[in-house]
Amino acid sequence: MHLEVVADDAALGRVGAERILQARADGALQVLGVATGGTPASTYRELARRADGRLADVRLAALDEYVGLPADHPGSYTTFVRRNIAEPLGIPPEHVAVPRATAHDLEAAAALFEQQVRDAGGVDLQILGIGANGHIGFNEPGSQADSRTRAVTLAERTRQDNARFFDSPDEVPREALTQGISTIMQARSILLLASGSRKADALACAMEQPPSADCPASWLQRHPHVLVVADRAAAAALSRQSLSSLRA
Ligand code: GLP
């Protein structure tokens, strides 16, 4: 895993957007895997400001969706991807794949989502955030390396952390449909973004603990092309050895 440490969230957004636009300029980006949540928001804002139509024919694949929320609910990830990424970049709805977590048959919805990503040619660049407990997508601790897109139960900590996106904590769904670890690992390259001191321990386990289901992001150590961009606060618990690999 390569690491780049930047000053703050604004710098994170600039570097994140640059990486994405560079991949596009290199002809290496047809399908962009998108994370939701607070961390990538600055990256998506920068992209919207700078893309100038260059990403309009990219396809988007979301990581996850809450089970049971209507797609047009303000807290759904379908809404997040539409408002923050697809619409600002001019990407039409038919080029956006989100696991359909309102489906009666979640297993079939998971299989359909994987098929859609395969049909699109697979994810070229996957943007990831990280949960305070080391989750990626909604792969909570306990998620194994061979897991595929599936329905999962959210950890209480995750529900509490995400309550800020809902009117009340009780409204946060208890389940989600998420890409699995093995699904995420199929992306050709990965850009993991981390910001703020709340992520410092999670980032340290992701980069420095032996890969294990206790810290699902640590499975990323087995991927050949991962760039971690962290602000100083999120990088605060990393060892000197990780920091000595700094590219910038
Ligand atoms: C959610 C999402 C993840 C995201 C994580 C961190 O649980 N499923 O994809 O990375 O939260 O979110 P934030 O960036 O808001 O801290």
XYZ file of C-alpha atoms and ligand atoms in Angstrom:
264
model
C 0.000 0.000 0.000
C 1.334 3.428 -0.907
C 0.637 6.313 1.389
C 0.292 10.013 0.783
C -0.312 12.305 3.755
C -1.921 15.690 3.150
C -2.615 18.594 5.474
C -6.387 18.505 5.795
C -9.711 17.566 4.267
C -9.535 20.255 1.575
C -6.170 18.906 0.398
C -7.596 15.386 0.521
C -10.329 16.497 -1.878
C -7.830 18.049 -4.273
C -5.546 14.993 -4.319
C -8.490 12.566 -4.573
C -9.956 14.429 -7.544
C -6.545 14.689 -9.235
C -6.011 10.924 -8.989
C -9.379 10.245 -10.577
C -8.889 12.767 -13.386
C -5.374 11.445 -14.006
C -6.701 7.873 -14.363
C -9.205 9.179 -16.882
C -6.528 11.087 -18.800
C -4.414 7.904 -18.883
C -7.317 6.012 -20.487
C -7.546 3.781 -17.409
C -10.990 4.757 -16.140
C -14.255 3.515 -17.619
C -15.886 2.291 -14.402
C -15.466 4.253 -11.173
C -16.363 2.527 -7.900
C -17.742 5.109 -5.504
C -17.859 5.176 -1.716
C -20.396 7.243 0.186
C -20.117 8.965 3.574
C -18.465 12.149 4.714
C -14.848 11.415 3.745
C -15.085 11.380 -0.071
C -17.406 14.418 -0.134
C -14.527 16.881 -0.652
C -13.197 14.709 -3.498
C -16.589 14.663 -5.226
C -16.962 18.444 -4.812
C -13.534 18.991 -6.405
C -14.380 16.578 -9.211
C -17.628 18.407 -9.925
C -15.695 21.683 -10.060
C -12.902 20.427 -12.311
C -14.219 17.587 -14.462
C -15.685 19.793 -17.193
C -17.552 16.930 -18.881
C -14.522 14.620 -18.910
C -16.241 12.012 -16.706
C -19.712 12.166 -18.263
C -19.354 8.794 -19.986
C -17.798 6.997 -17.020
C -20.003 4.347 -15.377
C -20.464 4.358 -11.612
C -20.728 1.369 -9.286
C -21.697 1.990 -5.655
C -20.276 -0.063 -2.805
C -23.401 -0.592 -0.774
C -26.950 0.426 0.093
C -29.121 0.288 3.202
C -31.720 -2.470 3.217
C -35.291 -1.240 3.207
C -34.752 2.463 2.496
C -36.642 3.642 -0.584
C -34.132 4.637 -3.284
C -35.345 8.272 -3.121
C -34.926 8.517 0.686
C -32.538 11.410 1.506
C -30.340 9.008 3.536
C -30.088 6.317 0.867
C -26.822 5.798 -0.962
C -28.729 5.832 -4.237
C -29.657 9.436 -3.437
C -26.082 10.211 -2.318
C -24.550 8.922 -5.549
C -27.119 10.697 -7.721
C -26.837 14.080 -5.962
C -23.128 14.202 -5.212
C -21.588 12.350 -8.122
C -23.792 11.399 -11.087
C -25.746 14.643 -11.536
C -22.802 17.034 -11.022
C -20.655 15.010 -13.455
C -23.428 14.616 -16.047
C -23.577 10.790 -15.774
C -26.998 9.424 -16.808
C -28.957 7.210 -14.349
C -28.649 4.149 -16.605
C -24.877 4.266 -16.111
C -25.125 4.066 -12.317
C -25.270 0.673 -10.543
C -26.278 0.537 -6.872
C -27.165 -2.736 -5.094
C -30.992 -2.815 -5.102
C -31.598 -3.200 -1.394
C -35.360 -2.666 -1.620
C -35.643 -6.010 -3.417
C -37.648 -8.801 -1.810
C -34.934 -11.289 -2.752
C -31.671 -9.739 -1.562
C -29.587 -12.672 -2.737
C -30.877 -12.219 -6.278
C -30.303 -8.454 -6.027
C -26.700 -9.091 -4.937
C -26.111 -11.470 -7.860
C -27.663 -8.986 -10.283
C -25.420 -6.194 -9.004
C -22.289 -8.301 -9.474
C -23.465 -9.164 -12.985
C -23.992 -5.474 -13.795
C -20.442 -4.656 -12.696
C -19.039 -7.572 -14.707
C -21.043 -6.527 -17.788
C -19.602 -3.019 -17.466
C -16.089 -4.533 -17.583
C -15.298 -4.462 -13.848
C -14.269 -1.553 -11.642
C -11.141 0.276 -12.819
C -10.703 2.564 -9.828
C -12.447 2.001 -6.497
C -12.767 4.925 -4.073
C -13.009 3.747 -0.467
C -13.531 5.366 2.895
C -12.906 3.505 6.128
C -15.185 3.016 9.117
C -13.912 3.769 12.617
C -14.027 -0.005 13.224
C -12.013 -0.758 10.091
C -14.947 -1.542 7.814
C -14.896 -0.936 4.061
C -18.207 -0.690 2.236
C -20.345 -2.257 4.937
C -17.959 -5.170 5.509
C -17.961 -5.076 9.282
C -15.383 -6.861 11.477
C -15.757 -10.595 10.842
C -15.907 -10.132 7.046
C -13.756 -12.711 5.320
C -11.480 -12.249 2.312
C -13.685 -14.418 0.094
C -16.946 -12.569 0.815
C -19.039 -11.390 -2.124
C -21.947 -8.938 -2.418
C -24.428 -9.895 0.289
C -26.833 -8.705 2.987
C -25.115 -7.853 6.283
C -26.074 -6.639 9.751
C -24.570 -3.283 10.672
C -22.428 -2.918 13.789
C -23.944 -0.667 16.463
C -20.953 1.655 16.207
C -21.533 2.040 12.482
C -25.218 2.852 13.055
C -24.240 5.474 15.623
C -21.573 6.965 13.349
C -24.024 7.199 10.451
C -26.904 8.608 12.542
C -25.796 12.104 11.514
C -27.194 11.459 8.041
C -30.684 10.698 9.435
C -33.308 12.673 11.386
C -32.987 10.344 14.375
C -30.647 7.472 15.355
C -33.585 5.031 15.294
C -34.031 5.710 11.592
C -30.624 4.211 10.685
C -31.307 0.850 9.039
C -29.957 -2.290 10.705
C -28.976 -4.082 7.509
C -27.296 -3.298 4.220
C -26.414 -4.906 0.926
C -22.669 -4.492 0.408
C -19.996 -5.519 -2.038
C -17.884 -8.162 -0.356
C -14.156 -7.999 0.322
C -13.423 -10.235 -2.644
C -15.699 -8.102 -4.854
C -13.850 -4.936 -3.816
C -10.471 -6.631 -4.331
C -11.348 -7.235 -8.000
C -11.066 -3.514 -8.728
C -7.958 -2.835 -10.804
C -6.825 -0.099 -8.445
C -8.007 1.316 -5.150
C -7.893 4.802 -3.637
C -8.562 4.699 0.117
C -9.346 8.077 1.668
C -9.151 8.755 5.410
C -9.679 11.976 7.252
C -9.857 13.036 10.886
C -8.553 11.639 14.159
C -11.537 9.288 14.519
C -10.000 7.187 11.725
C -6.434 7.066 13.052
C -6.692 3.671 14.783
C -8.631 2.137 11.881
C -6.019 3.304 9.387
C -3.200 1.933 11.532
C -4.866 -1.495 11.719
C -5.591 -1.423 7.979
C -1.984 -0.740 7.058
C -0.011 -2.354 9.857
C -1.861 -5.353 11.329
C -1.570 -8.711 9.569
C -4.592 -9.027 7.249
C -7.566 -10.430 9.146
C -11.335 -10.237 9.428
C -10.933 -8.288 12.696
C -10.051 -5.227 10.638
C -11.609 -5.773 7.197
C -9.657 -2.921 5.557
C -6.451 -4.851 6.324
C -7.354 -7.305 3.501
C -6.407 -4.465 1.144
C -2.743 -5.175 1.925
C -3.127 -8.124 -0.474
C -4.152 -5.870 -3.369
C -1.300 -4.854 -5.705
C -2.451 -1.252 -6.386
C -3.711 0.618 -3.347
C -3.026 4.295 -2.718
C -3.998 5.587 0.724
C -4.477 9.336 0.966
C -4.865 10.448 4.577
C -4.876 13.805 6.273
C -2.467 14.365 9.153
C -5.058 13.603 11.816
C -5.961 10.246 10.252
C -2.279 9.352 9.799
C -1.413 10.169 13.422
C -1.292 6.558 14.668
C 0.828 5.193 11.809
C 4.277 3.902 12.633
C 7.435 5.547 11.416
C 7.869 2.647 8.999
C 4.592 3.381 7.191
C 5.390 7.075 7.123
C 8.832 6.444 5.666
C 7.155 5.034 2.540
C 5.678 8.469 1.775
C 5.640 9.348 -1.885
C 5.205 13.079 -1.422
C -20.244 4.043 5.727
C -20.032 3.515 4.315
C -18.572 3.342 3.999
C -17.789 4.555 4.458
C -17.870 4.660 5.957
C -17.109 5.832 6.529
O -20.491 3.098 6.665
N -20.719 2.298 4.070
O -18.414 3.119 2.619
O -16.449 4.449 4.079
O -19.240 4.820 6.294
O -17.899 6.982 6.450
P -17.396 8.446 6.705
O -16.541 8.799 5.559
O -18.663 9.263 6.738
O -16.686 8.455 8.006
